């Protein structure tokens, strides 16, 4: 699950980013409206979490602009404005749900899950991935191979999710650093190699056919045997 948070409250944004990453989401953050609109329009997200009161471009203007351009990504609006008229205005602007501050993260998480389930047919974000007998489910957080549940740490889950989203494609170290670790530079460590080794041990070691392959000089790939 890839989520964009557009929120100018740095403390709240950091909290939501950390909490979403702990449940395996890939998270981008924008602190002002114009930056958020550019990110939302130029990338594929499963959900957008947009604060209503933002510098440079307010949240409902972002939503209206996205909808006018045909972007149907589910939007959860956050706001301290909680009167009935405020909520109605947010929904009529194109928001799919409206959450009043302050809120519990568990409620925000549940609302995002509900948005993914309610997405219109043909626009449903992928929540289940399958390569050969290996399956990953974003909603239940389960990984199963040949009927056997495989427990993964949150980072391993995010790594496997990204690889399975790009099955049969070479995934480079830079791609993994940016989308799994959120690094926009190479920290010159073996962090990727360590996690790939751990993941390979869990999804391949006890099975006949390996699915996770190293492509020498290029990166990694998950593919059918």
Tab-separated table of C-alpha atoms in Angstrom:
chain	number	residue	atom	x	y	z
A	1	UNK	CA	0.000	0.000	0.000
A	2	UNK	CA	1.413	3.377	-1.043
A	3	UNK	CA	0.040	6.443	0.734
A	4	UNK	CA	0.651	10.165	0.277
A	5	UNK	CA	0.200	12.392	3.342
A	6	UNK	CA	-0.290	16.099	2.639
A	7	UNK	CA	-0.027	17.717	6.062
A	8	UNK	CA	1.773	20.857	7.248
A	9	UNK	CA	1.825	19.861	10.931
A	10	UNK	CA	5.273	18.269	10.968
A	11	UNK	CA	4.696	16.456	14.270
A	12	UNK	CA	1.431	14.894	13.110
A	13	UNK	CA	2.896	14.051	9.706
A	14	UNK	CA	5.895	12.324	11.324
A	15	UNK	CA	3.587	10.357	13.622
A	16	UNK	CA	1.336	9.200	10.771
A	17	UNK	CA	4.303	8.366	8.559
A	18	UNK	CA	5.912	6.251	11.270
A	19	UNK	CA	2.660	4.484	12.160
A	20	UNK	CA	1.785	3.686	8.547
A	21	UNK	CA	5.271	2.393	7.830
A	22	UNK	CA	5.043	0.136	10.874
A	23	UNK	CA	2.052	-1.600	9.272
A	24	UNK	CA	3.977	-1.996	6.025
A	25	UNK	CA	2.841	1.004	3.974
A	26	UNK	CA	5.125	3.006	1.734
A	27	UNK	CA	4.597	6.652	2.631
A	28	UNK	CA	5.417	9.960	0.945
A	29	UNK	CA	4.871	13.292	2.674
A	30	UNK	CA	4.306	16.823	1.427
A	31	UNK	CA	4.192	19.788	3.817
A	32	UNK	CA	2.387	22.240	1.558
A	33	UNK	CA	-0.456	22.123	-0.907
A	34	UNK	CA	1.383	22.768	-4.157
A	35	UNK	CA	4.030	20.139	-3.471
A	36	UNK	CA	1.288	17.712	-2.471
A	37	UNK	CA	-0.662	18.301	-5.671
A	38	UNK	CA	2.437	17.692	-7.784
A	39	UNK	CA	3.164	14.424	-5.974
A	40	UNK	CA	-0.456	13.255	-6.118
A	41	UNK	CA	-0.786	14.053	-9.818
A	42	UNK	CA	2.570	12.594	-10.824
A	43	UNK	CA	2.583	9.295	-8.920
A	44	UNK	CA	0.397	6.251	-8.386
A	45	UNK	CA	-0.915	6.063	-4.813
A	46	UNK	CA	-3.408	3.708	-3.248
A	47	UNK	CA	-4.731	6.452	-0.961
A	48	UNK	CA	-4.267	10.154	-0.257
A	49	UNK	CA	-4.527	11.643	3.235
A	50	UNK	CA	-5.008	15.397	2.816
A	51	UNK	CA	-5.201	18.053	5.510
A	52	UNK	CA	-7.769	20.729	4.772
A	53	UNK	CA	-5.827	23.807	5.927
A	54	UNK	CA	-2.506	23.941	4.064
A	55	UNK	CA	-0.028	26.629	3.004
A	56	UNK	CA	0.142	27.629	-0.690
A	57	UNK	CA	-2.914	25.575	-1.720
A	58	UNK	CA	-5.664	24.411	0.592
A	59	UNK	CA	-6.729	20.781	0.749
A	60	UNK	CA	-10.135	20.985	-0.926
A	61	UNK	CA	-8.572	22.795	-3.894
A	62	UNK	CA	-6.151	19.877	-4.256
A	63	UNK	CA	-9.030	17.413	-4.254
A	64	UNK	CA	-11.070	19.421	-6.762
A	65	UNK	CA	-8.081	19.738	-9.099
A	66	UNK	CA	-7.351	16.015	-8.951
A	67	UNK	CA	-10.961	15.068	-9.613
A	68	UNK	CA	-11.214	17.534	-12.510
A	69	UNK	CA	-8.185	15.868	-14.101
A	70	UNK	CA	-9.740	12.391	-13.765
A	71	UNK	CA	-7.636	11.232	-10.799
A	72	UNK	CA	-9.809	8.797	-8.825
A	73	UNK	CA	-7.371	7.890	-6.036
A	74	UNK	CA	-9.304	7.505	-2.739
A	75	UNK	CA	-8.984	10.630	-0.567
A	76	UNK	CA	-9.312	10.871	3.208
A	77	UNK	CA	-9.624	14.506	4.295
A	78	UNK	CA	-8.254	15.505	7.712
A	79	UNK	CA	-9.499	18.665	9.401
A	80	UNK	CA	-10.100	20.375	12.709
A	81	UNK	CA	-13.290	21.725	11.087
A	82	UNK	CA	-15.888	19.211	12.161
A	83	UNK	CA	-19.287	20.812	11.708
A	84	UNK	CA	-21.814	19.136	9.428
A	85	UNK	CA	-21.416	21.830	6.769
A	86	UNK	CA	-17.614	21.396	6.839
A	87	UNK	CA	-17.871	17.649	6.315
A	88	UNK	CA	-20.442	18.034	3.560
A	89	UNK	CA	-18.243	20.569	1.765
A	90	UNK	CA	-15.273	18.185	1.945
A	91	UNK	CA	-17.220	15.266	0.536
A	92	UNK	CA	-18.788	17.362	-2.216
A	93	UNK	CA	-15.331	18.623	-3.209
A	94	UNK	CA	-14.455	15.037	-4.091
A	95	UNK	CA	-13.242	13.562	-0.810
A	96	UNK	CA	-14.195	9.953	-0.137
A	97	UNK	CA	-14.094	10.262	3.655
A	98	UNK	CA	-13.647	12.988	6.261
A	99	UNK	CA	-11.878	12.537	9.606
A	100	UNK	CA	-12.000	15.229	12.272
A	101	UNK	CA	-8.938	16.044	14.363
A	102	UNK	CA	-7.955	14.871	16.912
A	103	UNK	CA	-8.302	11.196	15.981
A	104	UNK	CA	-6.886	7.793	16.848
A	105	UNK	CA	-4.519	6.186	14.353
A	106	UNK	CA	-6.533	2.955	14.548
A	107	UNK	CA	-9.538	4.835	13.140
A	108	UNK	CA	-7.504	6.425	10.350
A	109	UNK	CA	-6.088	3.003	9.454
A	110	UNK	CA	-9.561	1.443	9.415
A	111	UNK	CA	-10.907	4.237	7.242
A	112	UNK	CA	-8.091	3.810	4.721
A	113	UNK	CA	-8.811	0.072	4.574
A	114	UNK	CA	-12.489	0.849	4.000
A	115	UNK	CA	-11.604	3.238	1.171
A	116	UNK	CA	-9.582	0.529	-0.530
A	117	UNK	CA	-12.458	-1.930	-0.243
A	118	UNK	CA	-14.996	0.583	-1.574
A	119	UNK	CA	-12.981	1.696	-4.578
A	120	UNK	CA	-15.023	1.509	-7.772
A	121	UNK	CA	-14.727	-1.648	-9.923
A	122	UNK	CA	-11.844	-1.269	-12.315
A	123	UNK	CA	-10.130	1.233	-10.027
A	124	UNK	CA	-9.519	-1.071	-7.059
A	125	UNK	CA	-5.910	-0.826	-5.837
A	126	UNK	CA	-4.233	-4.187	-5.756
A	127	UNK	CA	-4.233	-5.681	-2.278
A	128	UNK	CA	-3.348	-9.283	-3.163
A	129	UNK	CA	-0.291	-10.426	-5.095
A	130	UNK	CA	0.604	-13.928	-6.295
A	131	UNK	CA	3.744	-15.312	-7.912
A	132	UNK	CA	3.675	-19.090	-8.414
A	133	UNK	CA	2.599	-20.493	-5.018
A	134	UNK	CA	3.674	-17.382	-3.082
A	135	UNK	CA	0.868	-15.020	-2.023
A	136	UNK	CA	0.897	-11.678	-0.196
A	137	UNK	CA	-2.236	-9.983	1.140
A	138	UNK	CA	-2.011	-6.308	2.127
A	139	UNK	CA	-5.244	-6.279	4.126
A	140	UNK	CA	-4.588	-9.341	6.296
A	141	UNK	CA	-0.803	-8.766	6.329
A	142	UNK	CA	-0.305	-12.466	5.521
A	143	UNK	CA	2.331	-14.105	3.354
A	144	UNK	CA	1.645	-17.694	2.349
A	145	UNK	CA	3.637	-20.098	0.216
A	146	UNK	CA	2.298	-23.529	-0.709
A	147	UNK	CA	-0.308	-23.176	2.034
A	148	UNK	CA	2.257	-22.366	4.730
A	149	UNK	CA	2.131	-18.996	6.529
A	150	UNK	CA	5.450	-17.159	6.533
A	151	UNK	CA	5.963	-14.566	9.287
A	152	UNK	CA	7.825	-11.466	8.107
A	153	UNK	CA	9.105	-8.389	9.880
A	154	UNK	CA	7.509	-5.084	8.681
A	155	UNK	CA	10.526	-4.133	6.546
A	156	UNK	CA	10.682	-7.615	5.020
A	157	UNK	CA	6.971	-7.371	4.222
A	158	UNK	CA	7.452	-4.001	2.488
A	159	UNK	CA	10.415	-5.385	0.555
A	160	UNK	CA	8.454	-8.410	-0.613
A	161	UNK	CA	5.443	-6.257	-1.493
A	162	UNK	CA	7.574	-4.018	-3.697
A	163	UNK	CA	9.238	-6.977	-5.399
A	164	UNK	CA	5.876	-8.662	-6.043
A	165	UNK	CA	4.377	-5.452	-7.401
A	166	UNK	CA	7.200	-5.595	-9.953
A	167	UNK	CA	7.240	-9.340	-10.545
A	168	UNK	CA	9.267	-10.434	-13.583
A	169	UNK	CA	11.043	-7.056	-13.597
A	170	UNK	CA	14.538	-6.196	-12.415
A	171	UNK	CA	14.313	-4.036	-9.283
A	172	UNK	CA	17.450	-1.996	-8.689
A	173	UNK	CA	19.069	-1.089	-5.369
A	174	UNK	CA	18.138	2.539	-5.963
A	175	UNK	CA	14.478	1.621	-6.440
A	176	UNK	CA	14.486	-0.366	-3.203
A	177	UNK	CA	16.232	2.397	-1.264
A	178	UNK	CA	13.717	4.987	-2.436
A	179	UNK	CA	10.518	2.963	-2.105
A	180	UNK	CA	11.218	0.589	0.800
A	181	UNK	CA	13.704	2.566	2.902
A	182	UNK	CA	12.675	6.067	1.742
A	183	UNK	CA	16.326	6.967	1.167
A	184	UNK	CA	17.017	9.287	-1.748
A	185	UNK	CA	20.715	8.537	-1.572
A	186	UNK	CA	22.849	5.411	-1.207
A	187	UNK	CA	23.936	5.092	2.439
A	188	UNK	CA	26.769	2.780	1.337
A	189	UNK	CA	25.692	-0.038	3.630
A	190	UNK	CA	24.746	-3.645	3.042
A	191	UNK	CA	21.242	-3.096	4.440
A	192	UNK	CA	19.585	-4.291	1.225
A	193	UNK	CA	21.771	-7.391	0.957
A	194	UNK	CA	21.031	-8.319	4.573
A	195	UNK	CA	17.272	-7.975	4.143
A	196	UNK	CA	17.264	-9.784	0.793
A	197	UNK	CA	19.172	-12.653	2.408
A	198	UNK	CA	16.701	-12.837	5.295
A	199	UNK	CA	13.730	-12.678	2.959
A	200	UNK	CA	15.158	-15.342	0.677
A	201	UNK	CA	15.699	-17.586	3.674
A	202	UNK	CA	12.041	-17.292	4.623
A	203	UNK	CA	10.308	-17.559	1.243
A	204	UNK	CA	12.700	-19.881	-0.630
A	205	UNK	CA	14.796	-21.993	1.742
A	206	UNK	CA	12.234	-24.699	2.555
A	207	UNK	CA	10.749	-24.919	-0.935
A	208	UNK	CA	11.785	-26.721	-4.116
A	209	UNK	CA	11.845	-23.778	-6.516
A	210	UNK	CA	13.508	-20.423	-5.710
A	211	UNK	CA	11.478	-17.344	-6.613
A	212	UNK	CA	13.784	-14.518	-5.469
A	213	UNK	CA	16.775	-14.072	-7.759
A	214	UNK	CA	19.814	-11.818	-7.829
A	215	UNK	CA	20.436	-10.294	-11.249
A	216	UNK	CA	24.179	-9.725	-11.215
A	217	UNK	CA	25.150	-6.097	-11.702
A	218	UNK	CA	21.521	-4.979	-11.909
A	219	UNK	CA	19.427	-5.818	-8.848
A	220	UNK	CA	16.817	-8.385	-7.833
A	221	UNK	CA	13.778	-10.062	-9.304
A	222	UNK	CA	10.863	-12.210	-8.185
A	223	UNK	CA	9.643	-14.463	-10.950
A	224	UNK	CA	7.944	-17.762	-11.655
A	225	UNK	CA	10.287	-20.807	-11.640
